[in-house]
Amino acid sequence: MGERVRDALRAYLLIAGMWIRSTMIYRTSFAVTMAGNLLVTGLDFATILLMFSRVDSLGGWSLPEVAFLYGLSATSFGVADLVLGSMDVLGTRIRDGSFDTLLVRPASVLAQIGADHFALRRLGRITQGAVVLGWALAFAGIDWTPAKVLLVPLMLAAGAAIFCALFVAGAAFQFLAQDAAEVQNAFTYGGTTLLQYPPTVFGKDFVRGVTFLLPLGFVNWVPAAYVLGRPYPLRLPVWTVWAPPLVAAVCCALAGLAWRAGLRAYRSTGS
Amino acid sequence: MFIEVDGVEKVFEVRKKTGFLKRERRQVRAVDSLSFTVARGEMVGYIGPNGAGKSTTIKMLTGILTPSGGRLRVAGIDPSRERMRLAHRIGVVFGQRTTLWWDLPLIDSYRLMHRMYRIPDARYAENLDRLVELLSLESLLDVPVRQLSLGQRMRGDIVAALLHDPDVLYLDEPTIGLDVISKAKVRDFLRELNTERGTTVLLTTHDLQDIEQLCSRVMVIDHGRLMYDGPLAGLHEAGESERTLVVDLERELPPIDAGPAARVVKVEGPRQWLAFPASESAAPLVARIAAEYPLADLSVREPDIEAVIAKMLRSLGDTPKPPPDRATA
Amino acid sequence: MGAGRLYTAVAAGGFRRYATYRAATAAGVFTNTAFGIILVYTYLALWDEKPHLGGYDQAQAVTYVWLGQCLYATLAIQGGGVEKDLMERIRTGAIAIDLYRPADLQLWWLATDLGRSLFQMLGRGVIPFLVGAVFFPMALPADAGTWAAFLVALFLAMLVSFGIRYLVALSVFWLLDGMGVNQVLMVTGIFFSGMTLPLNVFPGAFGEVVRVLPWAAQLQMPADVLMGETGVAGAFAFQAAWAVALLAAGRLLQSAATRRVVVQGG
């Protein structure tokens, strides 16, 4: 098991390296798209700033508090996006037949498709998310304790893992519907957008769904509410604040199963 | 036996639209109780009409697809179960789909293969030198793949598929779209690879010359079933295929009377087309026409593979013919 | 064949081409619905905090959200309309063939894009809008006249949207690579069309400027016409002026580009 993971990681890095070299052939284009990525991903925060130019709080949360949510969501999503953000090419690869060429290589197909079109320009989203997060940490008036200090990196890591699981599950879905790559956007891009706003903004049933059904709430909402000392709209036991790594592990396991089922279905149907 | 295919079948479920929102499920047998073996070092042509099940077979042999039934072994490995272990033993070239890195110099793709297949450094260097020389790619190693011609790219893909010393090489349409010189280079190389290194080669093609020049053995598949397995000459016999003699006369004349040996199939001004059995020599026919008609020019056209197969399938009445005794082949 | 029939046929072709992507359309409906729900909640919170923000009440804000989701693909606000194909044809040089066609290049692509827009609205836009109308209170007019005016505003918005994207696509003649301009198209499209926040909420001088840019003709104007927040004649004039200006600029750029192709020898 450990060896298989190590091999997969190695293959991933080999292929990602090839994509980086490919992008660096066109340096100007890379610089432009990198700047563009920074700008595009920054628009979400610009919208929040615009909202706060007209109001002082949203759902009872102040701007630095919303910025804290935003920074956590954008950074962890940014990491997942950098690592697996191009998995939506799977459908195209299946349609044009190039997916088959991955299956004759002595390397994990998941690693190969995960590294496909690896793009360093995606560092843009991580960068602006991290900047906002840094600002929020300084100005959100957090009453720091060791537990809260520990929670921040934990949230980022678990959040990134949860988003990675969504990307893999989305890719697995493309084995069934090759044209429907956009569905996963609702969960990935939609998910990160959703988590940039306070949970108090949303209807109770909606928050319930996003906490228990599709556990996005554990990316930042639940632990961040604790760090900021704000009540979560749902009654949850205190320990759930530490649940994100567990939730992430379950999500990754389920996504892995979905991927295997999808790949098996592909290999038996060839489409 | 190196490749063993025993009663293998592949059934696909196809959903067909039969009305608004109505879909009918139908089972399609892409490969039906297919059995054959290939010995180490054989060079086999695998041909058949489009949609006959050729690529499905190749995909099962390379571990891409899982068979629905039957037993399949390549170098003792069950391809669908041990895809990765098999990958080290096989090389695959997809004719119209390059696996080389488009924007990067050719050599970069080979370095990736070096590391991905964990080829020992010394062996990689040796193989690279030898392959690059044989396929005359020395001067192109630092050229980005997007700047290569189709023929150069195909040769580049063949090198990439062989760097890890596979025991068997699958080629899907290796000469499609190539010019005459590139075709010749690829064929020369494959022959050499087969004789020198003993690499088993299985190739699908639409080009009869590929088969004629390379393969001692041909397998014909149609509707997922093996229709013929034997030498190419036998295929011609089975299909009673015909070659065409294109005759350019000095002026327009009525159809040539060449006796029972040939018949005129088309006349266009001074040019006439005569069909004669592929198994016969063209020499007596040419001599007779040259003696009796004002001859300006002539050429012989080989039957194309579709025509040969189509004829063969017709003559067999679409019933599979048991493979001839392989001991003599 | 008369010119009218020719371009109608071209538009029908555009419609049919996009109609073949069934799964993609279904996926788009799902995604637009999901984003609509997220956005509706944030807007409700915003308007809860500040009722009558930008002159809208809550129901109008909700209507604006769902109209945005409906028009997102219809007007290719983020790009992804026929300009994608056009860029590819310019990049690969296939455009030279189009120039020899006995049809006007701009009208040809406009017709294709109108066909695409129409399909995207019916196939992809209407369902999220209906979902929104069922689950959230909306401010929809009862009289047919307003709906008719809305349809006119929508048509003008399609012209403006195409006008912008045609200019962007033609820039590839000089830039040779569409990556950068595509990104610009995406940023400006989302932000200045008011996809994230209605333009009448944008503060101060920035808001004043944003509301007279061509992107304002895409979502803000049809929304305000539908909800009776602006004079119909003024809205039409604003949209038509931008449409004419952009399409005229497109023609100028097109003739410059054509000369370039001819000079380069195709």
Coordinates of N, CA, C and O in Angstrom, one line a residue, chain B residues 130-200:
Chain B
R130 N 20.7 3.1 -30.1 CA 20.4 2.1 -31.1 C 19.1 2.5 -31.9 O 19.1 2.5 -33.1
L131 N 18.1 2.7 -31.2 CA 16.8 3.0 -31.8 C 16.8 4.3 -32.6 O 16.3 4.4 -33.7
V132 N 17.4 5.3 -32.0 CA 17.5 6.6 -32.7 C 18.3 6.5 -34.0 O 18.0 7.1 -35.0
E133 N 19.3 5.7 -33.9 CA 20.1 5.5 -35.1 C 19.3 4.7 -36.2 O 19.3 5.1 -37.4
L134 N 18.7 3.6 -35.8 CA 18.0 2.8 -36.7 C 16.9 3.6 -37.4 O 16.6 3.4 -38.6
L135 N 16.2 4.5 -36.7 CA 15.1 5.2 -37.2 C 15.5 6.6 -37.7 O 14.7 7.5 -37.9
S136 N 16.8 6.8 -37.7 CA 17.4 8.1 -38.1 C 16.7 9.3 -37.5 O 16.2 10.2 -38.2
L137 N 16.8 9.4 -36.2 CA 16.2 10.5 -35.5 C 17.2 11.4 -34.8 O 16.9 12.3 -34.1
E138 N 18.5 11.1 -35.0 CA 19.6 11.7 -34.3 C 19.5 13.3 -34.3 O 19.6 13.9 -33.3
S139 N 19.2 13.8 -35.5 CA 19.2 15.2 -35.6 C 17.9 15.9 -35.1 O 17.8 17.1 -35.1
L140 N 17.0 15.0 -34.7 CA 15.7 15.6 -34.3 C 15.4 15.6 -32.8 O 14.4 16.0 -32.4
L141 N 16.3 15.0 -32.1 CA 16.1 14.8 -30.6 C 15.8 16.1 -29.9 O 15.0 16.2 -28.9
D142 N 16.4 17.2 -30.4 CA 16.2 18.5 -29.7 C 15.1 19.4 -30.3 O 14.9 20.5 -29.9
V143 N 14.4 18.8 -31.3 CA 13.3 19.5 -32.0 C 12.0 19.3 -31.2 O 11.7 18.2 -30.9
P144 N 11.2 20.4 -31.0 CA 9.9 20.2 -30.4 C 9.0 19.3 -31.2 O 9.0 19.4 -32.5
V145 N 8.3 18.4 -30.6 CA 7.5 17.4 -31.3 C 6.5 18.1 -32.3 O 6.3 17.6 -33.4
R146 N 6.0 19.2 -31.9 CA 5.0 19.9 -32.8 C 5.6 20.3 -34.1 O 4.9 20.5 -35.1
Q147 N 6.9 20.4 -34.2 CA 7.6 20.7 -35.5 C 8.0 19.5 -36.3 O 8.5 19.7 -37.4
L148 N 7.7 18.3 -35.8 CA 8.1 17.1 -36.6 C 7.0 16.8 -37.6 O 5.8 17.1 -37.4
S149 N 7.4 16.2 -38.7 CA 6.4 15.7 -39.7 C 5.7 14.5 -39.2 O 6.2 13.9 -38.2
L150 N 4.7 14.1 -39.8 CA 3.9 12.9 -39.4 C 4.8 11.7 -39.3 O 4.8 10.9 -38.4
G151 N 5.6 11.5 -40.4 CA 6.5 10.3 -40.4 C 7.5 10.4 -39.3 O 7.8 9.3 -38.7
Q152 N 8.1 11.5 -39.1 CA 9.1 11.7 -38.0 C 8.4 11.4 -36.6 O 9.0 10.7 -35.8
R153 N 7.2 11.9 -36.5 CA 6.5 11.7 -35.2 C 6.2 10.2 -35.0 O 6.4 9.7 -33.9
M154 N 5.8 9.5 -36.1 CA 5.5 8.1 -35.9 C 6.8 7.3 -35.5 O 6.8 6.5 -34.6
R155 N 7.9 7.7 -36.1 CA 9.2 7.0 -35.8 C 9.5 7.4 -34.3 O 10.0 6.5 -33.6
G156 N 9.3 8.6 -34.0 CA 9.5 9.0 -32.6 C 8.7 8.2 -31.6 O 9.1 7.8 -30.5
D157 N 7.4 8.0 -32.0 CA 6.5 7.2 -31.1 C 7.0 5.7 -31.0 O 6.9 5.1 -29.9
I158 N 7.5 5.2 -32.1 CA 8.0 3.8 -32.0 C 9.2 3.7 -31.1 O 9.3 2.8 -30.3
V159 N 10.1 4.7 -31.1 CA 11.2 4.7 -30.2 C 10.7 4.7 -28.8 O 11.1 3.9 -27.9
A160 N 9.7 5.6 -28.5 CA 9.2 5.7 -27.1 C 8.6 4.4 -26.6 O 8.7 4.1 -25.5
A161 N 8.0 3.7 -27.6 CA 7.4 2.4 -27.2 C 8.4 1.3 -26.9 O 8.0 0.2 -26.4
L162 N 9.6 1.5 -27.4 CA 10.6 0.4 -27.3 C 11.8 0.6 -26.3 O 12.6 -0.3 -26.1
L163 N 11.8 1.8 -25.7 CA 13.0 2.1 -24.9 C 13.1 1.1 -23.7 O 14.2 0.9 -23.2
H164 N 12.0 0.6 -23.2 CA 12.1 -0.3 -22.1 C 12.1 -1.8 -22.5 O 11.8 -2.7 -21.7
D165 N 12.6 -2.0 -23.7 CA 12.8 -3.4 -24.2 C 11.6 -4.3 -24.0 O 11.7 -5.4 -23.4
P166 N 10.4 -3.9 -24.6 CA 9.3 -4.8 -24.4 C 9.4 -6.1 -25.2 O 10.2 -6.1 -26.2
D167 N 8.8 -7.2 -24.7 CA 8.8 -8.4 -25.4 C 7.9 -8.5 -26.6 O 8.1 -9.2 -27.6
V168 N 6.9 -7.6 -26.5 CA 5.9 -7.6 -27.6 C 5.5 -6.2 -27.9 O 5.5 -5.3 -27.0
L169 N 5.4 -5.9 -29.2 CA 5.0 -4.6 -29.6 C 3.7 -4.6 -30.4 O 3.5 -5.4 -31.3
Y170 N 2.8 -3.8 -29.9 CA 1.5 -3.7 -30.6 C 1.5 -2.4 -31.4 O 1.8 -1.3 -30.9
L171 N 1.2 -2.5 -32.7 CA 1.1 -1.3 -33.5 C -0.2 -1.2 -34.2 O -0.7 -2.1 -34.8
D172 N -0.8 0.0 -33.9 CA -2.2 0.2 -34.5 C -2.0 1.1 -35.7 O -1.7 2.3 -35.5
E173 N -2.1 0.6 -36.9 CA -2.0 1.5 -38.1 C -0.6 2.2 -38.1 O -0.6 3.5 -38.2
P174 N 0.5 1.5 -38.1 CA 1.8 2.3 -37.9 C 2.2 3.1 -39.2 O 3.0 3.9 -39.1
T175 N 1.6 2.8 -40.3 CA 2.0 3.5 -41.5 C 1.0 4.4 -42.1 O 1.1 5.0 -43.2
I176 N -0.1 4.6 -41.3 CA -1.2 5.4 -41.9 C -0.8 6.9 -42.1 O -0.2 7.5 -41.2
G177 N -1.1 7.4 -43.2 CA -0.8 8.8 -43.5 C 0.6 9.1 -43.8 O 1.0 10.2 -44.0
L178 N 1.5 8.1 -43.8 CA 2.9 8.4 -44.0 C 3.3 8.4 -45.5 O 2.6 7.7 -46.3
D179 N 4.3 9.1 -45.9 CA 4.8 9.1 -47.3 C 5.5 7.8 -47.5 O 5.9 7.0 -46.6
V180 N 5.8 7.5 -48.8 CA 6.4 6.3 -49.2 C 7.7 6.0 -48.5 O 8.0 4.9 -48.0
I181 N 8.6 7.0 -48.3 CA 9.9 6.8 -47.7 C 9.7 6.5 -46.3 O 10.4 5.6 -45.7
S182 N 8.9 7.3 -45.6 CA 8.7 7.0 -44.1 C 8.1 5.6 -43.9 O 8.5 4.9 -43.0
K183 N 7.2 5.2 -44.8 CA 6.6 3.8 -44.7 C 7.7 2.8 -44.8 O 7.8 1.9 -44.0
A184 N 8.6 3.0 -45.8 CA 9.7 2.1 -46.0 C 10.6 2.0 -44.8 O 11.0 0.9 -44.3
K185 N 10.9 3.2 -44.2 CA 11.8 3.2 -43.0 C 11.2 2.5 -41.9 O 11.9 1.7 -41.2
V186 N 9.9 2.7 -41.6 CA 9.2 2.0 -40.5 C 9.2 0.5 -40.7 O 9.5 -0.2 -39.8
R187 N 8.9 0.1 -42.0 CA 8.9 -1.3 -42.2 C 10.3 -2.0 -42.1 O 10.4 -3.0 -41.5
D188 N 11.3 -1.3 -42.6 CA 12.6 -1.9 -42.5 C 13.0 -2.0 -41.0 O 13.6 -3.0 -40.6
F189 N 12.6 -1.0 -40.3 CA 13.0 -1.0 -38.9 C 12.3 -2.2 -38.2 O 12.9 -2.9 -37.4
L190 N 11.0 -2.4 -38.4 CA 10.2 -3.4 -37.8 C 10.8 -4.8 -38.1 O 10.9 -5.7 -37.2
R191 N 11.2 -5.0 -39.4 CA 11.7 -6.3 -39.8 C 13.0 -6.5 -39.0 O 13.2 -7.6 -38.5
E192 N 13.8 -5.5 -38.9 CA 15.1 -5.6 -38.2 C 14.9 -5.9 -36.7 O 15.5 -6.8 -36.1
L193 N 13.9 -5.2 -36.1 CA 13.6 -5.4 -34.7 C 13.2 -6.8 -34.4 O 13.6 -7.5 -33.5
N194 N 12.4 -7.3 -35.4 CA 11.9 -8.7 -35.2 C 12.9 -9.7 -35.4 O 13.0 -10.7 -34.6
T195 N 13.8 -9.6 -36.4 CA 14.8 -10.6 -36.6 C 16.0 -10.5 -35.6 O 16.5 -11.5 -35.1
E196 N 16.4 -9.2 -35.3 CA 17.6 -9.1 -34.4 C 17.2 -9.3 -33.0 O 18.0 -10.0 -32.3
R197 N 16.1 -8.7 -32.5 CA 15.8 -8.7 -31.1 C 14.8 -9.8 -30.8 O 14.5 -10.1 -29.6
G198 N 14.2 -10.4 -31.8 CA 13.1 -11.4 -31.5 C 11.9 -10.8 -30.9 O 11.2 -11.5 -30.2
T199 N 11.7 -9.5 -31.1 CA 10.5 -8.9 -30.5 C 9.2 -9.4 -31.2 O 9.2 -9.5 -32.5
T200 N 8.2 -9.9 -30.5 CA 7.0 -10.3 -31.1 C 6.2 -9.0 -31.5 O 6.2 -8.1 -30.8

